[in-house]
CSV table of C-alpha atoms and ligand atoms in Angstrom, one decimal:
chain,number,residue,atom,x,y,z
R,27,UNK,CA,100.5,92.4,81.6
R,28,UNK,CA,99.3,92.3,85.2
R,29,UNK,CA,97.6,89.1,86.7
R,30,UNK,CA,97.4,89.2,90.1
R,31,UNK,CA,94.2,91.0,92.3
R,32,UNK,CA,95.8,92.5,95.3
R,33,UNK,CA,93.4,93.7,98.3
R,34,UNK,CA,93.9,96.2,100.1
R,35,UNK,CA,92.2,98.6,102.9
R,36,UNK,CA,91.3,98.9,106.3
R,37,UNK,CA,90.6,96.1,108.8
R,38,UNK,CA,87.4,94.6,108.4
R,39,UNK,CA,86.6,95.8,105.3
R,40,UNK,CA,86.0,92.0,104.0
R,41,UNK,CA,89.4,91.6,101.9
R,42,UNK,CA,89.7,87.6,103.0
R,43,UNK,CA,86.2,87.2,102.3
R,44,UNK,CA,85.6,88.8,99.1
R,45,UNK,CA,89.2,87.1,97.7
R,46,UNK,CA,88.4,84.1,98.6
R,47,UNK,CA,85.1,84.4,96.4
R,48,UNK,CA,87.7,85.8,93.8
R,49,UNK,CA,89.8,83.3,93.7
R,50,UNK,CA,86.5,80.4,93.8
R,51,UNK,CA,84.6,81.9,90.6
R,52,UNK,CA,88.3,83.1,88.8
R,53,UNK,CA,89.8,79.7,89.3
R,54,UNK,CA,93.1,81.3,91.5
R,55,UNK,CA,94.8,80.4,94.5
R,56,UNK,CA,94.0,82.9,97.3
R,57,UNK,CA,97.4,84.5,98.8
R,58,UNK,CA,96.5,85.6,102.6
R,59,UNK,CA,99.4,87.7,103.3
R,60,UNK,CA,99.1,87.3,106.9
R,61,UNK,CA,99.0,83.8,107.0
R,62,UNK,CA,102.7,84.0,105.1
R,63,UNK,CA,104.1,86.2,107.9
R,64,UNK,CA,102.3,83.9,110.7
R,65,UNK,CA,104.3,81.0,109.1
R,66,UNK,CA,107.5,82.9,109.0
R,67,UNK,CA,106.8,83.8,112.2
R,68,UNK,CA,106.2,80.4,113.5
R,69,UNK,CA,103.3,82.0,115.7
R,70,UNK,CA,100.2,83.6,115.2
R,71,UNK,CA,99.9,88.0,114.2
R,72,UNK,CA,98.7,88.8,117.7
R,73,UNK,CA,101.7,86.7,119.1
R,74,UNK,CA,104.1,88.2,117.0
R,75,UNK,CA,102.8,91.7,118.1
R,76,UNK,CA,103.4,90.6,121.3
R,77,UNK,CA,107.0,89.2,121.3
R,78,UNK,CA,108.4,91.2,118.5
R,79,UNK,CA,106.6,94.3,118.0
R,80,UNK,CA,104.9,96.0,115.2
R,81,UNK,CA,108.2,97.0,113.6
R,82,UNK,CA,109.3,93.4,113.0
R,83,UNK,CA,105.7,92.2,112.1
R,84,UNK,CA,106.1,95.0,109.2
R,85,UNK,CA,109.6,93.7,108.4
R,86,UNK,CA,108.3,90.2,107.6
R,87,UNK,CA,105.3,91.1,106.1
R,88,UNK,CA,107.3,93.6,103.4
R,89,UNK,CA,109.1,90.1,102.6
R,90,UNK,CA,105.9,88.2,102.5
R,91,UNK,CA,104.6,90.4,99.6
R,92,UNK,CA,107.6,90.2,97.6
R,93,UNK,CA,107.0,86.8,97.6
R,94,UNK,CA,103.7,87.1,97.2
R,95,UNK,CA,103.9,89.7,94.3
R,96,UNK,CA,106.6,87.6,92.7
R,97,UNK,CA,103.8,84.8,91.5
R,98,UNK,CA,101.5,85.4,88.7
R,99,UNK,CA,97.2,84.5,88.6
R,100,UNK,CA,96.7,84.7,92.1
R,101,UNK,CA,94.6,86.8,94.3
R,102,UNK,CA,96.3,88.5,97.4
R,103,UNK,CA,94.6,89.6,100.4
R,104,UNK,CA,97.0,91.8,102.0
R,105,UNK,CA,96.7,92.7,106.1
R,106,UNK,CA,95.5,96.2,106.7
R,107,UNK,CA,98.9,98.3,107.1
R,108,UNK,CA,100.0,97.1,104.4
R,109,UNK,CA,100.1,100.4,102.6
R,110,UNK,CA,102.6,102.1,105.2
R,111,UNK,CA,105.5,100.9,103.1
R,112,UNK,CA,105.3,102.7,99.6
R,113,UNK,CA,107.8,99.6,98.6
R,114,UNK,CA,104.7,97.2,98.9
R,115,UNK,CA,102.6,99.2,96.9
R,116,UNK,CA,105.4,99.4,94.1
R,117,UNK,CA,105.7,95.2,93.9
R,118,UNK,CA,102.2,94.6,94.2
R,119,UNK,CA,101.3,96.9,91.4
R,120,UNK,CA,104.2,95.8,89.5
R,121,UNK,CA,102.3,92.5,89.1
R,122,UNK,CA,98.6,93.0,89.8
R,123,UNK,CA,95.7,95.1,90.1
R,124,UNK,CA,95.1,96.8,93.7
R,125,UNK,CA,91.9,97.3,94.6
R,126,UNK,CA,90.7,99.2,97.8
R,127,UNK,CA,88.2,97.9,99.8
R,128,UNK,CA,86.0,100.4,102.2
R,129,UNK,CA,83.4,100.6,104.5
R,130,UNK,CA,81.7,103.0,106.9
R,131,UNK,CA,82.8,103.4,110.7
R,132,UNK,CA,79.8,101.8,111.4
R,133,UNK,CA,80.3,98.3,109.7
R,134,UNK,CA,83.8,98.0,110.5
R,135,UNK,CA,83.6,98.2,114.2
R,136,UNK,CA,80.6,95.6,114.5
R,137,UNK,CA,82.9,93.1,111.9
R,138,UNK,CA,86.0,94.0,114.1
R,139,UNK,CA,83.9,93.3,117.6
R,140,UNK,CA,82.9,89.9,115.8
R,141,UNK,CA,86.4,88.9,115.4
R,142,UNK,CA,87.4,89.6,118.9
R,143,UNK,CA,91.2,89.2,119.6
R,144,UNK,CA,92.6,88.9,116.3
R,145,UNK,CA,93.5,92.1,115.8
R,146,UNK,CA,96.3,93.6,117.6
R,147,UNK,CA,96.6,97.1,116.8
R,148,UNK,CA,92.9,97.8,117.4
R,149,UNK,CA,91.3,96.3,120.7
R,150,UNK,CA,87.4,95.7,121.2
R,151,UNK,CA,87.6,98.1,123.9
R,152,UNK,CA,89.5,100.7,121.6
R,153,UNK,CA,86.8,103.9,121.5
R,154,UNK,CA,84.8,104.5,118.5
R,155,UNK,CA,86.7,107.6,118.1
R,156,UNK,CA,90.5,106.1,118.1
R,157,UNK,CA,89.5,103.8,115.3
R,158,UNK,CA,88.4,106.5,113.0
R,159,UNK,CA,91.4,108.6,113.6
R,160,UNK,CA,93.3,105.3,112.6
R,161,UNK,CA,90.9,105.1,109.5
R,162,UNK,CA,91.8,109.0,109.0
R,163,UNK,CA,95.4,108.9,109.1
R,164,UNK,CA,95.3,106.1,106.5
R,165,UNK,CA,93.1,106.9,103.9
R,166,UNK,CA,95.6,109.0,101.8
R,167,UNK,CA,97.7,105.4,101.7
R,168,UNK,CA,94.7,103.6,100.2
R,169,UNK,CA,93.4,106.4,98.3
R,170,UNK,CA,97.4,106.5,96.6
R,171,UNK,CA,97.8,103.0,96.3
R,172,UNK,CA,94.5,101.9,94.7
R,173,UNK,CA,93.6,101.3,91.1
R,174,UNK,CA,90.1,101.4,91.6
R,175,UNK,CA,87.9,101.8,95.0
R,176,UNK,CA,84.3,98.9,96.4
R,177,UNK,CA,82.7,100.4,98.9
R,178,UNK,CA,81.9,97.0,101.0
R,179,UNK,CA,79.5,98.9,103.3
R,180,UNK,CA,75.8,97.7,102.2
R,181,UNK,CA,77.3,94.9,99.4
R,182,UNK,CA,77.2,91.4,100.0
R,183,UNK,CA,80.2,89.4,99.4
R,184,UNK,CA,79.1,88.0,95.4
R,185,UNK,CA,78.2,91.3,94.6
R,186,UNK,CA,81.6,93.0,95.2
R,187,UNK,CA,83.2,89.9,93.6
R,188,UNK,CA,80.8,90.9,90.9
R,189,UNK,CA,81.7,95.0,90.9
R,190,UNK,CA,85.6,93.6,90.6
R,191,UNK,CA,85.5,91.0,88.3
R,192,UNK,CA,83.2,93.7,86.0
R,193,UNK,CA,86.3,96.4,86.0
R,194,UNK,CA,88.5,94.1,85.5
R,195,UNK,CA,87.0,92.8,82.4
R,196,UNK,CA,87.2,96.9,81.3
R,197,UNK,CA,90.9,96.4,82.2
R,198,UNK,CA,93.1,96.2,79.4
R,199,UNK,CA,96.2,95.9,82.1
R,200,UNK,CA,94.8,93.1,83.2
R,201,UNK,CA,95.4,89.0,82.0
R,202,UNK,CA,92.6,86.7,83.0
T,10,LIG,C1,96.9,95.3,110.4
T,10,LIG,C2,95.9,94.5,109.9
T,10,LIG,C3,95.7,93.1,110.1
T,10,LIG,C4,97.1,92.4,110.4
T,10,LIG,C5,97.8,93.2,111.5
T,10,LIG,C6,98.0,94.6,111.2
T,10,LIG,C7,96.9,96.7,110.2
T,10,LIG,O1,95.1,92.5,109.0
T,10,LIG,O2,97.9,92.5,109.2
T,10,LIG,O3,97.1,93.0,112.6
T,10,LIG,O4,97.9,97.4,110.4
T,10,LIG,O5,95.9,97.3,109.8
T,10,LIG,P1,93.6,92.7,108.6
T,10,LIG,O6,93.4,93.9,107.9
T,10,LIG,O7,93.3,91.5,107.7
T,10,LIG,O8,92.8,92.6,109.9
């Protein structure tokens, strides 16, 4: 049986915020995958980006879901390029439901301009147009690695926890 909710899709589609209502109203810890590697690390994502490059940042966070996946009962909210590596996929389905978050062009870059400098691969200053070739060139990763699909785009945070928590019940996979 699986147990764990995993998260997945593109930055600022809400994965933090809608686990962390998860793992409130289901009574789990919440797994923020980035916050594993940032303590590996010893430094922050953006720093790490900086010193080490993206292809070390990927090394460490291919390690951090293995731990990750490894537990049971938890909710992980996985960093957006997660789905580059099939071998994530593999563990995290292994032990959990993954779920793909999404939202329109639109949403994303006014949630990504909110968050400012936390987010090294896309700048604030990155055009409109860069950002939805990145959200092009991914898709087929998400579509592929996801059990089932929220559109985040015009749902507040309850009511995606709500949509999840509903399909999961219909899950017969799944362990509460
Ligand atoms: C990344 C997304 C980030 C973080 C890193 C790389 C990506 O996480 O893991 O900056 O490749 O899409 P969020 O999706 O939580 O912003």
């Amino acid at each position: 049986m699986k147990s764990n909710i995993a998260l997945i899709g593109f930055m600022g589609t809400g994965k933090t915020t809608v686990g962390q209502v998860l793992a409130t109203r289901l009574h789990r810890k919440l797994i923020e995958v980035d916050a594993i590697i940032a303590k590996m690390a010893g430094k922050p994502i953006p720093d790490i980006f900086r010193d080490n490059g993206e292809i070390y940042f990927r090394e460490l966070e291919t390690k951090a879901i293995k731990k990750a996946a490894a537990r049971e009962k938890q909710v992980i909210a996985c960093g957006g390029g997660v789905v580059l590596n099939t071998i994530n996929i593999d563990r995290l389905r292994e032990t959990g439901v993954v779920i793909n978050l999404t939202a329109s062009l639109e949403i994303i870059l006014k949630r990504i301009v909110k968050d400012g400098e936390n987010r090294p691969l896309i700048s604030v200053n990155w055009p409109p147009e860069r950002i939805k070739e990145l959200m092009k060139f991914r898709r087929p990763f998400y579509d592929r690695a996801a059990d089932f699909v929220v559109n985040t785009s015009k749902l507040n945070v309850e009511t995606v926890a709500d949509k999840i928590i509903d399909r999961l019940k219909n899950d017969e996979s799944f362990n509460f």
